[in-house]
Coordinates of C-alpha atoms in Angstrom, one line a residue:
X10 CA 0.0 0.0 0.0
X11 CA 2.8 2.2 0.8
X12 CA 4.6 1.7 -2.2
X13 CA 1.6 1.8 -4.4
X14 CA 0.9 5.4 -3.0
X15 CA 4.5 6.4 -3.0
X16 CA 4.2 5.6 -7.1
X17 CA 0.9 7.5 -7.4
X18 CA 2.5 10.4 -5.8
X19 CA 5.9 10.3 -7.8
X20 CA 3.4 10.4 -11.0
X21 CA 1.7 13.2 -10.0
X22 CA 4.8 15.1 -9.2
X23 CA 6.2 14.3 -12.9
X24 CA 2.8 15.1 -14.1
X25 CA 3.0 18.8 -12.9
X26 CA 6.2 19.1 -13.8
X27 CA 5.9 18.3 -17.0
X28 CA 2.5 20.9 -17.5
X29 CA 4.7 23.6 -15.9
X30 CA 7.5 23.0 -18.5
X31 CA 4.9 22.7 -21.1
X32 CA 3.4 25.9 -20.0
X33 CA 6.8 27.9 -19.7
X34 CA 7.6 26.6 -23.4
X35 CA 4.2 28.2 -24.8
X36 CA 4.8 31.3 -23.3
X37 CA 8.2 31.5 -24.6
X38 CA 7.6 30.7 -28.3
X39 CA 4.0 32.6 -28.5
X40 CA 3.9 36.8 -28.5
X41 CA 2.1 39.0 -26.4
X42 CA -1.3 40.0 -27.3
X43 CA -3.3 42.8 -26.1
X44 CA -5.9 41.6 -23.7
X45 CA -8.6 43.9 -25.8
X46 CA -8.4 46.4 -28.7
X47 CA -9.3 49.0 -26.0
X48 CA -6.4 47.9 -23.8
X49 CA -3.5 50.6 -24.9
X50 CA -1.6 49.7 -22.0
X51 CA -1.4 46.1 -23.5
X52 CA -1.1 47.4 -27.3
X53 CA 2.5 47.0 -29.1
X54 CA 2.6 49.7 -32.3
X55 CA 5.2 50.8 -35.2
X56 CA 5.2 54.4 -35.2
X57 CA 4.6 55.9 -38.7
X58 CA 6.9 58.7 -38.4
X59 CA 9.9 59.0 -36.3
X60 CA 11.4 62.0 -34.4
X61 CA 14.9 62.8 -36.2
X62 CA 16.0 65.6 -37.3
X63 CA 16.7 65.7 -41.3
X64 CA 18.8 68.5 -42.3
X65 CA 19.3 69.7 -45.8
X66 CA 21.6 72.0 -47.6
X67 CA 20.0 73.9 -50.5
X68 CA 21.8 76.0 -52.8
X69 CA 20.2 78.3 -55.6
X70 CA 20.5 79.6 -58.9
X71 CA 18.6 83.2 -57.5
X72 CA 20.6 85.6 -55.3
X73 CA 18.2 85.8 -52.2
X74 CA 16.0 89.2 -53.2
X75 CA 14.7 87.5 -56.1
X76 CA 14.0 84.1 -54.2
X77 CA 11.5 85.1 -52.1
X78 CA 9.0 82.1 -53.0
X79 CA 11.7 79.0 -52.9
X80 CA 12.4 80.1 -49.5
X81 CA 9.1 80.8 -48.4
X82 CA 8.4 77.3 -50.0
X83 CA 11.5 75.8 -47.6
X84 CA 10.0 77.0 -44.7
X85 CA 6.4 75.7 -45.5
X86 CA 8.1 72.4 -45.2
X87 CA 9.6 73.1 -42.1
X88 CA 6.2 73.8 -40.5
X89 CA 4.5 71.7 -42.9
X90 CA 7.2 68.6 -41.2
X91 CA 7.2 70.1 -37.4
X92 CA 10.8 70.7 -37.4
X93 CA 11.4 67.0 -38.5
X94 CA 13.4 69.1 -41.7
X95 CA 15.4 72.1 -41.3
X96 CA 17.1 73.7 -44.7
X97 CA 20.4 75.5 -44.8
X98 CA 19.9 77.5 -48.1
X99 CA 23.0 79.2 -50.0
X100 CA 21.7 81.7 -53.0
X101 CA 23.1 83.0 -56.2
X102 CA 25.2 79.8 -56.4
X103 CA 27.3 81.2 -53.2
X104 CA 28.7 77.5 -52.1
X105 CA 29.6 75.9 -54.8
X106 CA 29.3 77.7 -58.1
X107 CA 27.3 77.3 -60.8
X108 CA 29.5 75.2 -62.8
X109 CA 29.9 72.8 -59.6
X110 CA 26.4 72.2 -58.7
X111 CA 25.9 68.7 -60.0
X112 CA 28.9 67.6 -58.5
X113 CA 27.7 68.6 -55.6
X114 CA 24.6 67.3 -55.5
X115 CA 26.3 64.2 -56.7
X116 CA 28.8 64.1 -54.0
X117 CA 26.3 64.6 -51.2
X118 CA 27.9 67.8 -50.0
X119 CA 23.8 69.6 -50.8
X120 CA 20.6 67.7 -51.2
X121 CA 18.6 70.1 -53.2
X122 CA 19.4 72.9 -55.4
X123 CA 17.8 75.3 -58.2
X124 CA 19.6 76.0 -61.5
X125 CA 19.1 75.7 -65.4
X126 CA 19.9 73.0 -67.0
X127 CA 20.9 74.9 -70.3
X128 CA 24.1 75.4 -68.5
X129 CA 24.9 72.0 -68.4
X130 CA 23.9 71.1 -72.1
X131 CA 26.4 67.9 -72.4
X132 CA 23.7 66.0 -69.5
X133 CA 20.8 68.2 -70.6
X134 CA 20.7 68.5 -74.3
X135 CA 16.7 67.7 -74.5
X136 CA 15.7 69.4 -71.2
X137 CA 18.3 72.1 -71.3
X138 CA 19.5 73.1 -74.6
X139 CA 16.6 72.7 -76.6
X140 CA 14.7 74.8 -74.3
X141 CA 17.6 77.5 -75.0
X142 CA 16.8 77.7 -78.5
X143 CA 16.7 81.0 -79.5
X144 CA 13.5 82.6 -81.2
X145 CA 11.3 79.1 -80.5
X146 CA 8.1 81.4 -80.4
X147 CA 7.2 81.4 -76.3
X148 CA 5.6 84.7 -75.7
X149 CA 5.0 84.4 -72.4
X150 CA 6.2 82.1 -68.9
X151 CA 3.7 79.9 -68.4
X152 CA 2.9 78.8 -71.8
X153 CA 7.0 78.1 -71.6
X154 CA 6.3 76.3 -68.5
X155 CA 3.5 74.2 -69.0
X156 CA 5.3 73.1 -73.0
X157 CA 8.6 71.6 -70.9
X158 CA 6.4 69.7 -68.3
X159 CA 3.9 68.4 -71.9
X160 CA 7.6 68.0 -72.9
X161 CA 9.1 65.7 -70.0
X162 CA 5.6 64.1 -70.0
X163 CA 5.7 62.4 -72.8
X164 CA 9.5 62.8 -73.9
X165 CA 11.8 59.6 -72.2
X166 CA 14.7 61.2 -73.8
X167 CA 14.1 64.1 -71.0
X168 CA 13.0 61.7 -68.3
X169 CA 16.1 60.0 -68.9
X170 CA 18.6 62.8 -68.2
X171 CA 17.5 63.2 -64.8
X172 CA 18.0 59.6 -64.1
X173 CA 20.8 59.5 -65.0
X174 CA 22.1 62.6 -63.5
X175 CA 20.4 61.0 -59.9
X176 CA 17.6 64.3 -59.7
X177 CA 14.2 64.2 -58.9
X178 CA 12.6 67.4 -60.5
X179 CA 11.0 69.6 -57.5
X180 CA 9.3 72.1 -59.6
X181 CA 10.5 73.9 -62.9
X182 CA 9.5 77.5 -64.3
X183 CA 10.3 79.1 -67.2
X184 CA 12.5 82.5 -66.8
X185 CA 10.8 85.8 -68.3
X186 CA 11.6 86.4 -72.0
X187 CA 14.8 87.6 -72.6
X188 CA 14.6 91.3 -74.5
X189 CA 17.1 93.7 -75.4
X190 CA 17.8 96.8 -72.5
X191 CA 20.4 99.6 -73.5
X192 CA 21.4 102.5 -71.4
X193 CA 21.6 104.8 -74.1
X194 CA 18.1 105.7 -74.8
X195 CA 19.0 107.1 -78.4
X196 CA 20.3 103.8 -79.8
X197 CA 17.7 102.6 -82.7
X198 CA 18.1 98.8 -83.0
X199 CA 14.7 97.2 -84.7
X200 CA 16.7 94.2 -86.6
X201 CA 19.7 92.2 -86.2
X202 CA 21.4 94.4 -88.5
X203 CA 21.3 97.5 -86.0
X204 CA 23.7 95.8 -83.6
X205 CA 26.3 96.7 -85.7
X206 CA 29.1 98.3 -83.7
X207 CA 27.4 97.4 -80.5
X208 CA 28.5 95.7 -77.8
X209 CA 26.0 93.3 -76.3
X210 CA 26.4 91.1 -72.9
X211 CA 25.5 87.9 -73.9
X212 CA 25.6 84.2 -72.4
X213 CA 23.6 82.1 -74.8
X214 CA 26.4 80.6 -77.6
X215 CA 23.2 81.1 -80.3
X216 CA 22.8 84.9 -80.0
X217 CA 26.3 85.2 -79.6
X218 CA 26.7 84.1 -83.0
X219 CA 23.5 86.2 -83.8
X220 CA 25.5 89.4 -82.4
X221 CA 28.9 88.5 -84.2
X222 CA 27.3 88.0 -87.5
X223 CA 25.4 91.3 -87.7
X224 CA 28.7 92.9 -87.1
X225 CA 28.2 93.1 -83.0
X226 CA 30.3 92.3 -80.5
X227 CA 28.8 89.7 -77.7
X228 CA 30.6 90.0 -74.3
X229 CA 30.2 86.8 -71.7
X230 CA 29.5 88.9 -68.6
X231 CA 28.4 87.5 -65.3
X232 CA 25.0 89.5 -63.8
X233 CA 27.4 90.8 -61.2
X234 CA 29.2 92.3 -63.3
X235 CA 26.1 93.3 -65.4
X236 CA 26.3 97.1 -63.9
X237 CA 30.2 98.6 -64.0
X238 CA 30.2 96.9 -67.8
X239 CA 27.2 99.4 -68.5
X240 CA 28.1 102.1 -66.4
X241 CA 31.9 102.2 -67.5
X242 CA 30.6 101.5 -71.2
X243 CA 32.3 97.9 -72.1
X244 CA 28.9 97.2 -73.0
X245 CA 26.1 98.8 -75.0
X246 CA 23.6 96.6 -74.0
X247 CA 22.2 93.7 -72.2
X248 CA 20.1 90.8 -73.7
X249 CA 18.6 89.7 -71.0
X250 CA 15.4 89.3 -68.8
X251 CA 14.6 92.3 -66.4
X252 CA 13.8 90.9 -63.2
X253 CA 17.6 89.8 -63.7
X254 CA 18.4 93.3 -63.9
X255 CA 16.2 94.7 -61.6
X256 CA 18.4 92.4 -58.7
X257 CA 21.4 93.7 -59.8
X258 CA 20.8 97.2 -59.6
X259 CA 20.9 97.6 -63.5
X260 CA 17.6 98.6 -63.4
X261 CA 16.4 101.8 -63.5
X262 CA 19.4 103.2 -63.2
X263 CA 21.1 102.5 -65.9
X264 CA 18.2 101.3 -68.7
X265 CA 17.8 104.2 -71.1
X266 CA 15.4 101.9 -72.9
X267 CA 14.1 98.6 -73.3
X268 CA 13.7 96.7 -76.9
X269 CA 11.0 93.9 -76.2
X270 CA 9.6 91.3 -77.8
X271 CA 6.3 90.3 -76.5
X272 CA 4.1 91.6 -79.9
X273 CA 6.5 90.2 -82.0
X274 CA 6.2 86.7 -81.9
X275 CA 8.6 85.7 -78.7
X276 CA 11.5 86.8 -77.3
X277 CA 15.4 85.8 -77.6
X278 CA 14.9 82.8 -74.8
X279 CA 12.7 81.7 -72.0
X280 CA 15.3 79.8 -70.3
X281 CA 14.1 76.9 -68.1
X282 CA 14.9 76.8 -64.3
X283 CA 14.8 73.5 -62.0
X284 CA 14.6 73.0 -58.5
X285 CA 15.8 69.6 -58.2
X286 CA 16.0 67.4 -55.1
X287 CA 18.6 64.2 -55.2
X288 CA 16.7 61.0 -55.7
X289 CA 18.8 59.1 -53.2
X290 CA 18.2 61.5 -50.6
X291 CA 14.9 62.1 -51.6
X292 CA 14.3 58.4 -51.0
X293 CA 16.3 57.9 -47.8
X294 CA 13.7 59.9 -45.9
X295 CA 10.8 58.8 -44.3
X296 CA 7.1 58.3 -46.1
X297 CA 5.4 60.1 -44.6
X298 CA 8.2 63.6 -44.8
X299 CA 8.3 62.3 -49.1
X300 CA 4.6 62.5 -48.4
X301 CA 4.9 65.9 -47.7
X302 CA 7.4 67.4 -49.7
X303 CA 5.2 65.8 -52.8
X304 CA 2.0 67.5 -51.9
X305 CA 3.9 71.1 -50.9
X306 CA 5.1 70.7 -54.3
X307 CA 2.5 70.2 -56.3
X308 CA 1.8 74.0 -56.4
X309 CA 5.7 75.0 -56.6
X310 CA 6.0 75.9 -60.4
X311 CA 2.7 77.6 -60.5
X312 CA 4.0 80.1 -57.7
X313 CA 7.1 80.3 -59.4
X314 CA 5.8 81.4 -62.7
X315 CA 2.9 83.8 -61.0
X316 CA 5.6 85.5 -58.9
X317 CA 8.1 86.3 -61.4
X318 CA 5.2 87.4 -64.0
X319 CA 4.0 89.9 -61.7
X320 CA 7.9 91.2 -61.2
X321 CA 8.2 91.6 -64.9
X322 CA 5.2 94.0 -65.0
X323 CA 6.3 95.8 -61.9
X324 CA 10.3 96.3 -63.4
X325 CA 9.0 97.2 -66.4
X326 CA 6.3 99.9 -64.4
X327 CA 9.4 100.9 -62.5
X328 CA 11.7 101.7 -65.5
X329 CA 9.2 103.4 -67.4
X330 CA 8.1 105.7 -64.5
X331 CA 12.2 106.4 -63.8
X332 CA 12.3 108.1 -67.5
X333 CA 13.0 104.7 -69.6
X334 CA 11.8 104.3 -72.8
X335 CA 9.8 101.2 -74.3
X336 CA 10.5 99.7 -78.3
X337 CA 7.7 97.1 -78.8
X338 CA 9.2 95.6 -82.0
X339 CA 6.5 94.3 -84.4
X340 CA 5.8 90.7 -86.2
X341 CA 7.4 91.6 -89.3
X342 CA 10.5 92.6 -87.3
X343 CA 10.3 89.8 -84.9
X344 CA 10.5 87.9 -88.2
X345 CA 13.9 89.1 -89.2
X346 CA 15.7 88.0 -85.6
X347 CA 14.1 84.6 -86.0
X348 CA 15.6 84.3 -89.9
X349 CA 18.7 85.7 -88.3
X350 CA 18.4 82.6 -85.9
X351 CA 17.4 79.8 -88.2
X352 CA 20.5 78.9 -89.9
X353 CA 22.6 79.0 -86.5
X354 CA 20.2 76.9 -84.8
X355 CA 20.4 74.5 -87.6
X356 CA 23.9 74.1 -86.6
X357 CA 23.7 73.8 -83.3
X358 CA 21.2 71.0 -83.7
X359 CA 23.7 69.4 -86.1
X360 CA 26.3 69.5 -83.5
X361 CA 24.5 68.2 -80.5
X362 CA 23.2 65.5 -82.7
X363 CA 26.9 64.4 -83.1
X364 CA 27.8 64.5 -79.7
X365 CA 25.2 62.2 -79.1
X366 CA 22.2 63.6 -78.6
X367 CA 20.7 61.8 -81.6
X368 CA 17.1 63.2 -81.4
X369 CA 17.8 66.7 -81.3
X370 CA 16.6 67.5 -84.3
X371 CA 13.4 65.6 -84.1
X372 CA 12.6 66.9 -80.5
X373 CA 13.0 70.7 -81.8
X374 CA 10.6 70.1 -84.8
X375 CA 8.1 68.3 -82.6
X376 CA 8.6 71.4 -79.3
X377 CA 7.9 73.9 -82.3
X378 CA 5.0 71.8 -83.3
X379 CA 3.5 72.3 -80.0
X380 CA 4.5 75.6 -79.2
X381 CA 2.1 76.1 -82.1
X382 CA -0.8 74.4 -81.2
X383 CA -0.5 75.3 -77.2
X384 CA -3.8 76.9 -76.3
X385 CA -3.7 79.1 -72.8

């Protein structure tokens, strides 16, 4: 009897020994789990955003007077995130130069940054270049505008160049149309063939040619340097758009008058700018701050364009009232700039076409095409 109990109880002991090992197991191998939905004392979440910091180095194309609604647009995003990104902005190319701001944005060193691709035609021939055609008919910024985004749209030779270059585009707007602005008010100059004997500050390699062949002289000429060139008389004139020279202090002071092209069927350019953002970067932030920095700049390019619009009717309002007079050239002498134009463009489409860019020619004929039919 004793033994048969001392077996019974032996059993029972290896019985609950065995449930409490069996019992420790289970809740080793199985996760907690809220007692109820209600329970947020029992609840385990992933947070949707985190609290870092992101900070970004910006560097732009506009000198800080004239960039007004990029920064504006910088801080919105600071709000916008609270706090989560803070922006370190450089203007008029002040950190790295104009010529080093892909290699920047390449290297990491900035993030985002504003500037024309024009001015890097060897990565941008279709989204740059072309664009910086002279005489392609724009008349106006947004029209200009809204053609390169129909453009990129449907053109994977332009999508292209941005991936390879590692850029998302932010937002892009068309500059104001490039005119002609003297300080002598007397000068007469209707047709290319008035520049003769003039010297004209001029970056575009098209209308230097334009300049040189109507017996000119184009002078490269940074906008800093836009006003002692004037005032010390290296230069006649300026092509050139006037909000440009309204930041530098050109104008009104020293615009005697200003040739312009509006009623004549477009102007020399309408160059394009970009704010850009690096993809990589771009991609290494959380959703929900790419979330925001999508939506904020969905209206970017419209603000853009409406902004500098209204400064080209103020500049002009300000120039006239200093004493500065206005030349509206007319269709028929519009016509004689853009013959003056055709057979250099021609060539430089040649050219580009043999350094590669193999559907230069194509994509002008098909941007003039819809430059045509665009409808405001």
């Amino acid at each position: 009897m004793k033994n048969t109990m001392k077996k019974l109880l032996a059993m029972l002991l290896a019985l609950m020994l065995l449930l409490a090992l069996a019992a420790c197991g289970s809740s080793a191998d199985s996760p907690d789990t809220p007692d109820s939905p209600s329970d947020p004392g029992t609840q385990q979440t992933t947070p949707a955003t985190d609290d870092e910091v992101y900070y970004v180095t910006v560097e732009l194309n506009y000198p800080e007077p004239a960039a007004g609604i990029l920064t504006q647009y910088f801080r919105d995003l600071e709000d916008l995130s609270d706090g989560r990104l803070q922006f370190d902005i450089y203007y008029g190319y002040s950190l790295n130069g104009e010529a080093g701001i892909l290699d920047a944005l390449e290297a990491g060193i900035i993030q985002v940054a504003g500037f024309m691709p024009y001015t890097e035609d060897t990565l941008f021939p279709y989204s740059g270049a072309l664009f910086n055609m002279p005489f392609l008919g724009f008349t106006d910024m947004k029209a200009a505008t809204d053609i390169w985004y129909q453009m990129l749209e449907s053109s994977p030779e332009m999508q292209t160049e941005y991936e390879n270059a590692g850029l998302t585009v932010i937002a892009a707007s068309a500059n104001p149309i490039y005119d002609l602005h003297f300080k002598n008010a007397d000068l007469d100059v209707h047709t290319p063939a008035d520049l003769k004997g003039l010297s004209i500050i001029t970056t575009v390699p098209e209308i230097q040619t334009i300049v040189n062949n109507n017996g000119g002289a184009p002078i490269e000429s940074s906008p800093g340097d836009y006003y002692s060139n004037l005032d010390k008389g290296v230069a006649d004139g300026i092509i050139q758009h006037i909000n440009i020279l309204t930041s530098f202090g050109v104008n009104p002071e020293l615009c005697g008058q200003h040739v312009r092209f509006e009623k004549a069927g477009g102007g020399f350019v309408t160059s394009i700018i970009n704010v850009v953002w690096s993809t990589e970067h771009l991609n290494s932030l959380p959703q929900d701050l790419q979330d925001i920095i999508k939506t904020r700049s969905d209206t970017l390019s419209s603000e853009m364009v409406s902004n500098d619009m209204g400064l080209v009717e103020n500049n002009y309002k300000i120039s006239e009232e200093a004493g500065a007079k206005m030349v509206y050239l007319t269709e028929a002498e519009g016509q004689a700039w853009r013959d003056a134009a055709a057979p250099i463009v021609e060539e430089s489409l040649a050219r580009y076409e043999q350094e590669g860019a193999d559907q230069m020619t194509a994509m002008y004929q098909r941007l003039k095409e819809t430059i045509a039919s665009y409808s405001k």
